[in-house]
mmCIF file of C-alpha atoms and ligand atoms in Angstrom:
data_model
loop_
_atom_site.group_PDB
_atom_site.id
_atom_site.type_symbol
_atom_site.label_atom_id
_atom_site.label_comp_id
_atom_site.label_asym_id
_atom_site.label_seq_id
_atom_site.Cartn_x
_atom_site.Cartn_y
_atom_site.Cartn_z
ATOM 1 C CA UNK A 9 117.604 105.106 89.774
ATOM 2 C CA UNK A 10 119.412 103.149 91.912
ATOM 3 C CA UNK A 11 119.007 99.422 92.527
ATOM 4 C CA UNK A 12 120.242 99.580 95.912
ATOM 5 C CA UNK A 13 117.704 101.910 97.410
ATOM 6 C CA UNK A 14 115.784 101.102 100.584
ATOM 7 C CA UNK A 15 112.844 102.884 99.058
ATOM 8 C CA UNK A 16 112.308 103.034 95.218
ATOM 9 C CA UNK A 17 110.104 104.613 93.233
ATOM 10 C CA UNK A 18 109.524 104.920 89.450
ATOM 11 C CA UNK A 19 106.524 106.819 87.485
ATOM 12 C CA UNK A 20 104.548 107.710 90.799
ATOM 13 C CA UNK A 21 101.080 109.433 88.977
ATOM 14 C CA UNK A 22 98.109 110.448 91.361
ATOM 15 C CA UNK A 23 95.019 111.335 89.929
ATOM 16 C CA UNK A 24 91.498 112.420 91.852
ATOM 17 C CA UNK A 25 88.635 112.185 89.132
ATOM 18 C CA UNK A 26 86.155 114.256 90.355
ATOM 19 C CA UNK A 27 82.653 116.023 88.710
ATOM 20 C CA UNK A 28 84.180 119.384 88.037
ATOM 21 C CA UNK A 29 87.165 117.544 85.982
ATOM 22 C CA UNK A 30 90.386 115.589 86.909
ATOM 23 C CA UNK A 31 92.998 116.409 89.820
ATOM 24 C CA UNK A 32 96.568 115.899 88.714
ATOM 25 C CA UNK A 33 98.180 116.122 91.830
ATOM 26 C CA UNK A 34 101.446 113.808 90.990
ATOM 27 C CA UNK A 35 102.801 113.563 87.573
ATOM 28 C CA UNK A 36 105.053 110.758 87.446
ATOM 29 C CA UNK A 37 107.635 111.328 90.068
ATOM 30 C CA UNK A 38 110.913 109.006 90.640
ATOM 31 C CA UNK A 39 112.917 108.990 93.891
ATOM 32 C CA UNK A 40 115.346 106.382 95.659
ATOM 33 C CA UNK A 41 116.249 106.122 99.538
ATOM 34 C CA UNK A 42 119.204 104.894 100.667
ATOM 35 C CA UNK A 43 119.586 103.222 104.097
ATOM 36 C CA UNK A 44 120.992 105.804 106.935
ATOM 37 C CA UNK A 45 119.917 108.887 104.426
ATOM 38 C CA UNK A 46 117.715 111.834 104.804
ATOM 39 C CA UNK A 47 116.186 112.483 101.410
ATOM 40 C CA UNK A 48 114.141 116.295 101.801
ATOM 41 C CA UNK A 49 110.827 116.708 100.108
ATOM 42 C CA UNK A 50 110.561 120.218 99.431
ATOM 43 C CA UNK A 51 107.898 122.866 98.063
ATOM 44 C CA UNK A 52 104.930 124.848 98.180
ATOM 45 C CA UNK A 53 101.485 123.361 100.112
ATOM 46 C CA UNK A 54 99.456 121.822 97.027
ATOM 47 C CA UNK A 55 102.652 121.021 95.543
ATOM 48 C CA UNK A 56 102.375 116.947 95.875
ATOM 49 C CA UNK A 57 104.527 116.003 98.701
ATOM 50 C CA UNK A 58 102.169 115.077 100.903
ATOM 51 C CA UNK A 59 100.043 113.391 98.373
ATOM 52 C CA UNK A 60 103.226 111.229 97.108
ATOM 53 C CA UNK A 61 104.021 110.185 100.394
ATOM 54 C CA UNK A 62 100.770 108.890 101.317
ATOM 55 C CA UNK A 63 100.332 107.346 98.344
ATOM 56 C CA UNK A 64 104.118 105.105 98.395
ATOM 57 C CA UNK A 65 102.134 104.090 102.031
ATOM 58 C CA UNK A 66 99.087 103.034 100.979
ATOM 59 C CA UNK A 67 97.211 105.321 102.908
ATOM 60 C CA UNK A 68 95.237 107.142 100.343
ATOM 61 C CA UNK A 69 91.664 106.230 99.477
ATOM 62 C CA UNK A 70 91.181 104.185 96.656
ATOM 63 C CA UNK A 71 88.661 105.516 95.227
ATOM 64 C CA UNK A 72 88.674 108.727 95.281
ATOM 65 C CA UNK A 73 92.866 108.549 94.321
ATOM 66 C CA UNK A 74 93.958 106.634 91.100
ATOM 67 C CA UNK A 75 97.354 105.539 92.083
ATOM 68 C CA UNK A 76 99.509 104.559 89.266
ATOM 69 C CA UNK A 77 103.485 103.721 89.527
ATOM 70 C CA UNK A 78 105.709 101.329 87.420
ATOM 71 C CA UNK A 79 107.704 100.746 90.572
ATOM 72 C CA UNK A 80 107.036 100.931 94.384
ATOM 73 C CA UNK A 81 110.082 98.697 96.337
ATOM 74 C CA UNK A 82 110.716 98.842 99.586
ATOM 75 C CA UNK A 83 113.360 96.999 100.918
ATOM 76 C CA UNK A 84 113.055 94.210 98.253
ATOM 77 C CA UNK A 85 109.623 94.060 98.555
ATOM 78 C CA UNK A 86 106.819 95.378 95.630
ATOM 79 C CA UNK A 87 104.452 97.370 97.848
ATOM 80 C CA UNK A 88 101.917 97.663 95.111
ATOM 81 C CA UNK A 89 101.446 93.739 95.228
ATOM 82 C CA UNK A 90 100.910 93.397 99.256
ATOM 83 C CA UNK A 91 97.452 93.611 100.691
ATOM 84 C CA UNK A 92 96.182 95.913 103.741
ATOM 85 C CA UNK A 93 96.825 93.609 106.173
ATOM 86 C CA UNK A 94 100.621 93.464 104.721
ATOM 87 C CA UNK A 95 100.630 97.173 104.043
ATOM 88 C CA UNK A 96 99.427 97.828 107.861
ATOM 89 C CA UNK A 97 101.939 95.210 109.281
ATOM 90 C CA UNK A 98 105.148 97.206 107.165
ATOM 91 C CA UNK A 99 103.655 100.657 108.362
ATOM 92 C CA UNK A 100 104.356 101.176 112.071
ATOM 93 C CA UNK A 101 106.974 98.775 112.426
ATOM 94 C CA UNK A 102 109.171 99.111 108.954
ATOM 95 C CA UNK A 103 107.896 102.317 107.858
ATOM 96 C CA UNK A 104 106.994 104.991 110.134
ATOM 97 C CA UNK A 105 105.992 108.227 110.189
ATOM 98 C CA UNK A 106 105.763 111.840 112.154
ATOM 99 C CA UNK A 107 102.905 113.911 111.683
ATOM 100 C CA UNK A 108 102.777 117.717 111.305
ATOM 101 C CA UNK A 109 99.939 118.341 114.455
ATOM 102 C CA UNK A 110 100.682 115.585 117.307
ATOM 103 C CA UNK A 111 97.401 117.144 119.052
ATOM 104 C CA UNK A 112 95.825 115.649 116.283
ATOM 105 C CA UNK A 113 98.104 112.350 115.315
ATOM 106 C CA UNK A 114 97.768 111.011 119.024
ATOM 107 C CA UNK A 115 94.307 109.786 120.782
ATOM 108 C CA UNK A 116 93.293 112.468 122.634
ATOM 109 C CA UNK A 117 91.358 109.423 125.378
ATOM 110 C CA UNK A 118 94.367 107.351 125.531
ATOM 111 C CA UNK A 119 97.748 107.712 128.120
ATOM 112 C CA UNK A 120 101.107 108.288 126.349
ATOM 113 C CA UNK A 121 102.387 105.345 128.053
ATOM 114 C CA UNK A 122 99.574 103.050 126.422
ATOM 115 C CA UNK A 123 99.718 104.463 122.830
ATOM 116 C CA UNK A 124 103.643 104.255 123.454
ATOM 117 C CA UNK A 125 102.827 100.494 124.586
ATOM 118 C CA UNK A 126 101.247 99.672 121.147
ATOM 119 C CA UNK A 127 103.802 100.039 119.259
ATOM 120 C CA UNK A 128 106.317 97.477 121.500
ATOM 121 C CA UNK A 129 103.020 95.080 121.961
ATOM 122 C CA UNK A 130 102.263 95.423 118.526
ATOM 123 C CA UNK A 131 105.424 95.271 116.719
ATOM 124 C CA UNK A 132 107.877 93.993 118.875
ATOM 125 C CA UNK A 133 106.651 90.665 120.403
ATOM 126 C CA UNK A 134 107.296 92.313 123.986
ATOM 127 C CA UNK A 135 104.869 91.795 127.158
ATOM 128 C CA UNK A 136 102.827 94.604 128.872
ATOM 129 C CA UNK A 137 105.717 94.725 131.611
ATOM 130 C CA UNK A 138 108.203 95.057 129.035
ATOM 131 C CA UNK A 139 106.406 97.386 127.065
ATOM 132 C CA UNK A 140 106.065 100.182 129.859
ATOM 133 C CA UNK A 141 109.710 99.390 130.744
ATOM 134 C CA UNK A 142 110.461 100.368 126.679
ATOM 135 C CA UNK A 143 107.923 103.362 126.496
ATOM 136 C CA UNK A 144 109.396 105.210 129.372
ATOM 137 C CA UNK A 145 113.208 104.746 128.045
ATOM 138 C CA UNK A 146 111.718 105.462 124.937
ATOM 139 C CA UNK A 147 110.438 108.949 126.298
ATOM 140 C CA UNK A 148 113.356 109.232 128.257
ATOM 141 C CA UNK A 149 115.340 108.813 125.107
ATOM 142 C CA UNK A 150 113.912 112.007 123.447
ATOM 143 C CA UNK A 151 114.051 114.153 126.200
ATOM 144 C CA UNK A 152 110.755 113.926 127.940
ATOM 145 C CA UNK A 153 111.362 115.126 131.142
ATOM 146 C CA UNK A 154 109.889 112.708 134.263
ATOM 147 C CA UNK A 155 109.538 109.999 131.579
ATOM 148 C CA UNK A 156 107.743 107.860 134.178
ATOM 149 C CA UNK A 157 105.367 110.550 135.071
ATOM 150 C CA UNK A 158 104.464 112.045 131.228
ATOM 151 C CA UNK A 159 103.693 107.649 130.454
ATOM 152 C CA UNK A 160 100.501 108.054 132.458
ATOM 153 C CA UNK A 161 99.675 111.277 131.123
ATOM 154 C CA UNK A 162 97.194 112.481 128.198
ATOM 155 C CA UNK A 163 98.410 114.303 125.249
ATOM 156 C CA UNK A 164 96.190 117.797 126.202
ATOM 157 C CA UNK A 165 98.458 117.673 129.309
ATOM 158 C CA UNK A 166 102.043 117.872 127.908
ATOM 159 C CA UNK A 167 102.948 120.976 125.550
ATOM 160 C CA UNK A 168 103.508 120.870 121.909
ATOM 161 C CA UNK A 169 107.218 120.194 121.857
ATOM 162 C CA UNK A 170 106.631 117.489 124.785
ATOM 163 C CA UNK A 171 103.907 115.868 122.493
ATOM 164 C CA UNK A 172 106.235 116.171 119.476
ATOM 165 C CA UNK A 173 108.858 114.168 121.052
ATOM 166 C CA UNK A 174 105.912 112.064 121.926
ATOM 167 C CA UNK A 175 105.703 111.274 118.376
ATOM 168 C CA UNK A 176 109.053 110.970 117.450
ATOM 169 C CA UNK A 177 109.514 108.466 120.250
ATOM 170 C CA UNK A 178 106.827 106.639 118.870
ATOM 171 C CA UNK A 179 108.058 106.855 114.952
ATOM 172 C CA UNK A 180 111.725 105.847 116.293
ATOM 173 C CA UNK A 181 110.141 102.424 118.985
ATOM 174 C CA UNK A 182 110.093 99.332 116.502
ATOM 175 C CA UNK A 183 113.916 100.658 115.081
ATOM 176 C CA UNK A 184 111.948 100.850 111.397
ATOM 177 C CA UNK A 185 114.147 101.139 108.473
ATOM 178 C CA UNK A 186 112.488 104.156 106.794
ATOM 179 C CA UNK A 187 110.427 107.514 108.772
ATOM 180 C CA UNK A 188 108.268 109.864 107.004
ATOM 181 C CA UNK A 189 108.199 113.458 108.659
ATOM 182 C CA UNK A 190 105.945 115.409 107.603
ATOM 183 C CA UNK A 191 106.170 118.614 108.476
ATOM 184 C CA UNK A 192 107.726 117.668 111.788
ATOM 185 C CA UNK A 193 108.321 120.838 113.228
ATOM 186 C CA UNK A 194 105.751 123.464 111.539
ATOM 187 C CA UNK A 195 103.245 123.776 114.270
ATOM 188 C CA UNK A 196 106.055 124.359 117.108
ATOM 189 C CA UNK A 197 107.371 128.150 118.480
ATOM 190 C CA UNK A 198 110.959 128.819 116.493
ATOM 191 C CA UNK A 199 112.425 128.048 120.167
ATOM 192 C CA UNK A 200 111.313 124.477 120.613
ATOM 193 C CA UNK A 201 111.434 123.374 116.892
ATOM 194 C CA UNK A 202 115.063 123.767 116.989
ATOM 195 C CA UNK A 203 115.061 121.437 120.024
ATOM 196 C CA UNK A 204 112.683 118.796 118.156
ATOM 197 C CA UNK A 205 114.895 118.881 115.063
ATOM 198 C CA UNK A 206 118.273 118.368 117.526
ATOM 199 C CA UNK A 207 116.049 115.617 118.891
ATOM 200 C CA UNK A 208 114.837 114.056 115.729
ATOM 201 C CA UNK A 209 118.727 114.120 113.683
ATOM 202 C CA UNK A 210 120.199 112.876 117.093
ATOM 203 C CA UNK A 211 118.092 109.498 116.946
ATOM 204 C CA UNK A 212 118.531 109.151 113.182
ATOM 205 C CA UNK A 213 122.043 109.483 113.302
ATOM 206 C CA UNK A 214 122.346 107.135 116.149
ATOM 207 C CA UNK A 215 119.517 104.432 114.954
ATOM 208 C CA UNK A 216 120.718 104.826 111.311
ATOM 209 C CA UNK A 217 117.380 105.046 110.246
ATOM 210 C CA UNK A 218 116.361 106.816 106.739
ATOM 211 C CA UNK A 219 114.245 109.983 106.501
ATOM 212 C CA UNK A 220 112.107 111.035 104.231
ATOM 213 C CA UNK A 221 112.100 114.923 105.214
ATOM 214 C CA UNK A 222 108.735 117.009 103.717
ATOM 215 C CA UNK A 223 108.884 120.828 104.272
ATOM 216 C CA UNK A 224 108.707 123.769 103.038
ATOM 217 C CA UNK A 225 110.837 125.039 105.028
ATOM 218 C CA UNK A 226 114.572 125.479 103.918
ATOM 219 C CA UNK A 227 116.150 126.045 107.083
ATOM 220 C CA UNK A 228 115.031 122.665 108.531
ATOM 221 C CA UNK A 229 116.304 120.926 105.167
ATOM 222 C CA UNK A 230 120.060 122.605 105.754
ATOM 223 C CA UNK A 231 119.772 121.243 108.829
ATOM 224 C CA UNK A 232 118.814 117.329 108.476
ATOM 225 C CA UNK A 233 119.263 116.828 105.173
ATOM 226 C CA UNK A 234 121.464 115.267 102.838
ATOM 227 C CA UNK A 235 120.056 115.226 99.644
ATOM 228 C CA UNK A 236 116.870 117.788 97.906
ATOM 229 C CA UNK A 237 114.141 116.722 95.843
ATOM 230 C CA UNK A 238 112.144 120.292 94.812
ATOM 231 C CA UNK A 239 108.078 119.908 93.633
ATOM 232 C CA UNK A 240 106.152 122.347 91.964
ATOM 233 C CA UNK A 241 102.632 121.339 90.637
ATOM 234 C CA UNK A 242 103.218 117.567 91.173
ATOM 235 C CA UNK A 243 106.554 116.947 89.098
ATOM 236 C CA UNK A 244 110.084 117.022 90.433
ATOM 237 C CA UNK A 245 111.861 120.129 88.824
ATOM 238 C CA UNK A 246 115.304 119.752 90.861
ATOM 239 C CA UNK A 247 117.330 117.368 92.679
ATOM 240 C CA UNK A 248 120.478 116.888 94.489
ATOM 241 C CA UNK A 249 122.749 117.438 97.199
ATOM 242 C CA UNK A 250 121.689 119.924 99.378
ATOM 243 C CA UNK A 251 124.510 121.804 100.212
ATOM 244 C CA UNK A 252 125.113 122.190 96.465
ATOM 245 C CA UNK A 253 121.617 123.250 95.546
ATOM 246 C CA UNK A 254 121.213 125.651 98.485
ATOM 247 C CA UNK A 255 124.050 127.608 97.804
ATOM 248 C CA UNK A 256 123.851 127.265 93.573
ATOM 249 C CA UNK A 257 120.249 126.235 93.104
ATOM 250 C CA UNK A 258 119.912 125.604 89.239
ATOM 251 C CA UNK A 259 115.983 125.949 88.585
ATOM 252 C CA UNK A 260 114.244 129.201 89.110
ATOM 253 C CA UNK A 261 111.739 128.145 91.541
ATOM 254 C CA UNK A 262 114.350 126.707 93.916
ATOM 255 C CA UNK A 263 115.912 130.104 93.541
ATOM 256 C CA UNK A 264 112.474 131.488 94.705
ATOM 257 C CA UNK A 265 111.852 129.414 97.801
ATOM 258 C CA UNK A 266 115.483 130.735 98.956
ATOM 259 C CA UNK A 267 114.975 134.170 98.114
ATOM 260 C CA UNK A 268 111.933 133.766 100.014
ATOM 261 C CA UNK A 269 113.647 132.642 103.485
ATOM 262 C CA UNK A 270 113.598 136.003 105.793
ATOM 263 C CA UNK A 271 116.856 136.798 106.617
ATOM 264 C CA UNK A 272 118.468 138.289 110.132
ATOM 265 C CA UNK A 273 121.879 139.387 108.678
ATOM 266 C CA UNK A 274 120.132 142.371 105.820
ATOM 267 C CA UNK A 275 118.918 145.370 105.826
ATOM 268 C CA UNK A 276 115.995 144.823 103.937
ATOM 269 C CA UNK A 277 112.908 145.664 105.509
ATOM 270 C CA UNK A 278 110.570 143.644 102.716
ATOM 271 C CA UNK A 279 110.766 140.140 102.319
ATOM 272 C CA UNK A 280 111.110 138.824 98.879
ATOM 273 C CA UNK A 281 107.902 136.420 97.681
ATOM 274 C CA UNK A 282 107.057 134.411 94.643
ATOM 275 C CA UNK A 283 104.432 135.883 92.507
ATOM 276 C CA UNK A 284 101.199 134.418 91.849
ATOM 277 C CA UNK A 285 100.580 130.934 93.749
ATOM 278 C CA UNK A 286 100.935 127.359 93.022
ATOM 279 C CA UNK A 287 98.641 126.826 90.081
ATOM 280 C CA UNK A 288 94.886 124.798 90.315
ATOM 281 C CA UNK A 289 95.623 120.875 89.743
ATOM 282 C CA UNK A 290 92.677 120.850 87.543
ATOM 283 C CA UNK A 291 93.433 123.891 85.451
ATOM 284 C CA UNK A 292 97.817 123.510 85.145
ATOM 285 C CA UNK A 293 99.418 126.040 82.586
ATOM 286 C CA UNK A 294 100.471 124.941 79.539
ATOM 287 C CA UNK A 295 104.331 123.983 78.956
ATOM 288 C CA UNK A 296 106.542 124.634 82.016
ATOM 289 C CA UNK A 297 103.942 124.889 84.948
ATOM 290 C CA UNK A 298 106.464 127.579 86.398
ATOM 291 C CA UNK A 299 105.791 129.890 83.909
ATOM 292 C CA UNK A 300 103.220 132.234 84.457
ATOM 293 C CA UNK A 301 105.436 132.990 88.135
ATOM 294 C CA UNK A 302 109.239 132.902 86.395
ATOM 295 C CA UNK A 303 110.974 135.803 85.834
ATOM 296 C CA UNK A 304 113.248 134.272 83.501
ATOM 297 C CA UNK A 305 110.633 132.903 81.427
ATOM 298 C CA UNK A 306 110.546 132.343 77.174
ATOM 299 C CA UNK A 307 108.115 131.341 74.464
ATOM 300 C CA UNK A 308 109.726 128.472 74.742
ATOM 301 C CA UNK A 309 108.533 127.702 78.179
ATOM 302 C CA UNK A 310 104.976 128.694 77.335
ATOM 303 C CA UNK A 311 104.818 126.321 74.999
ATOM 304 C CA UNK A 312 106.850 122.754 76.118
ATOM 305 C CA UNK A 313 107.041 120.868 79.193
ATOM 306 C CA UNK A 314 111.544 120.634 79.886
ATOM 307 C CA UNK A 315 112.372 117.258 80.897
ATOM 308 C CA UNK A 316 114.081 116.844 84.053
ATOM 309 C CA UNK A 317 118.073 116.418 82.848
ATOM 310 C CA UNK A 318 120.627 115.944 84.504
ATOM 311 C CA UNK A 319 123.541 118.778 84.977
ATOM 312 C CA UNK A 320 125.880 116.669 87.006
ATOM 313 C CA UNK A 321 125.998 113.143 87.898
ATOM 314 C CA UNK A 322 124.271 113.996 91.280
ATOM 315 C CA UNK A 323 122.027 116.956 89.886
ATOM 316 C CA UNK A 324 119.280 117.048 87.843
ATOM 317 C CA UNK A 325 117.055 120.340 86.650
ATOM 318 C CA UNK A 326 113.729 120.069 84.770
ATOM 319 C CA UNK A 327 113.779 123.508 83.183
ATOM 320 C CA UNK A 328 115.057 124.832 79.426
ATOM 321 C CA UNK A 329 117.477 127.577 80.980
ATOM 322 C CA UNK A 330 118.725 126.401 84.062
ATOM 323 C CA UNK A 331 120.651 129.302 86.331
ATOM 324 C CA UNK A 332 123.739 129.518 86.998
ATOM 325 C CA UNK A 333 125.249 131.399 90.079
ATOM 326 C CA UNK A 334 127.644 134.067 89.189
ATOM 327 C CA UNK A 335 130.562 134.620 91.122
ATOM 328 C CA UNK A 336 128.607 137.544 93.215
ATOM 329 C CA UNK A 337 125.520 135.799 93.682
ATOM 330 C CA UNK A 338 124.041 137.287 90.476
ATOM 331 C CA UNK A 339 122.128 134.306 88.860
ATOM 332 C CA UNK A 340 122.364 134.056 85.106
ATOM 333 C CA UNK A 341 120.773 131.835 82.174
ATOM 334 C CA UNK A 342 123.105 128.528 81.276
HETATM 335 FE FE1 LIG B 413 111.299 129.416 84.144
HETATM 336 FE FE2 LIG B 413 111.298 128.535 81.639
HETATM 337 FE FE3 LIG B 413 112.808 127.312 83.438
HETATM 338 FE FE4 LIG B 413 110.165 127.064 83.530
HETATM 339 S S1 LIG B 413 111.494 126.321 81.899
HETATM 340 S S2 LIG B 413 111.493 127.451 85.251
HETATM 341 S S3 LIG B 413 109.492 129.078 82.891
HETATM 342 S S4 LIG B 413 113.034 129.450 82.704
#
């Protein structure tokens, strides 16, 4: 792991003990950030994404979650030793994030302009003068048309992509270091999310801010991200670049999740899905989790959990018969 990460983290475990048994719904995942980078989350819902992000936040409840990690550093700082009142004065203004439903993330009673205004009050040191002068530049900056007009507006008034941009406007106002997006784009039409994503790579290209990317969906990753860190059942079972793992992906699920991507340019007239579903936290399979859905499956993998090892010194593959691409596309055991 590196030492030089914006965001580090080492051994991240989340457990929910409940009456009908325990909830493992993170197994001791590691991942680094590095300033100006766009680090992709990827897998199925119930996979852990989600779960690990809120957790590296601070943001789940403690009880019901058992949050466990050796290391949690952001920028220099050990998040596990701040209290809320730190925590909340790093999230908004350091570390911010984009929710999946803005209907839902944004106060359905309040303006744009004064929710916009929080953030520059709140985490800026500006005056309320100031602050509407930021918000509106601040819409204006991702595309809301009549900037000046949509500030005094409520969120059921603007459309989705208008109150997406809201968001990201709002993730992007206090220049944090670090953005969590999660699911950014999932509840907009295919038309606008393209639009949203242009919107969302434009500012953190320009602002230099990192991304932390979670989706399921592979299209956005090829599009904003630069490097691919694949869950299944709450352990990391492939990493790397992501041109590299989209076009050779080395671990049978990855494999999956592209097969699964409907394509425009085939003839095929039945899209390709992985068997089964992402099994119950409380009731995993023994050995590789993968197993019972892997058509490439052994004893072997019945039986014991691979590590995650690395295959290059940028890739890493947690399975014991990691694929290789053929030359045609055929993928074959290592
Ligand atoms: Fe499939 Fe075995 Fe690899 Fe798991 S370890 S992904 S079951 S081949």
């Amino acid at each position: 792991m590196s030492q030089d990460a914006l965001l580090l983290v080492e051994g991240l475990k989340v457990i929910f003990p409940t009456d009908a048994g325990i909830i493992k719904a993170v197994e001791g995942i590691d991942l680094a950030i590095h300033p100006g980078e766009c680090l992709a989350l990827v897998g199925e819902s119930g996979c852990g994404k989600s779960v690990s992000s809120l957790a590296i936040l601070g943001l789940l409840g403690t009880p019901p979650a058992l949050v466990r990690a050796q290391t949690i550093r952001f920028d220099g700082q050990n998040l596990q030793a701040l209290n809320e009142q730190q925590m909340a004065q790093i999230r908004g203004k350091d570390i911010a994030m984009i929710f999946q439903d803005a209907l839902t993330a944004l106060n359905p009673v309040m303006s744009i302009g004064r929710q916009l205004d929080e953030v520059f009050l709140k985490h800026c040191g500006m005056n309320k003068s100031q602050a509407k002068e930021a918000s509106i530049e601040a819409l204006r900056a991702v595309g809301v048309s009549s900037p000046a007009q949509r500030y005094r507006q409520f969120p059921h008034q603007l459309s989705g992509g208008m109150r997406q941009r809201v968001l990201i406007a709002m993730a992007f106002a206090a220049s944090p270091k670090l953005i969590i997006a999660d699911e950014p784009t999932t509840a907009l039409d295919v038309t606008i999310q393209m639009q949203v994503l242009e919107e969302l790579r434009a500012m953190q290209r320009k602002s230099g801010t990192a991304l932390m990317l979670i989706t399921h969906d592979l299209s956005v990753v090829n599009y904003l991200a630069d490097r691919i860190l694949v869950m299944y059942s709450g352990k990391i079972v492939e990493t790397g670049p992501v041109k590299q793992i989209l076009k050779r992906p080395a671990h049978p699920y990855t494999e999956g999740l592209l097969t699964s991507v409907p394509r425009l340019d085939t003839c095929n007239t039945r899209f390709y899905q992985i068997p089964d579903q992402v099994p119950n936290p409380m009731n995993k399979p023994s050995g590789c989790h993968f197993h019972p859905r892997c058509s490439y499956a052994g004893e072997l993998c019945k039986q014991t959990m691979p590590s995650l090892r690395s295959l290059s010194p940028q890739r890493e593959v947690r399975c014991h018969f990691p694929l290789q691409k053929g030359e045609g596309g055929d993928s074959q055991h290592a």
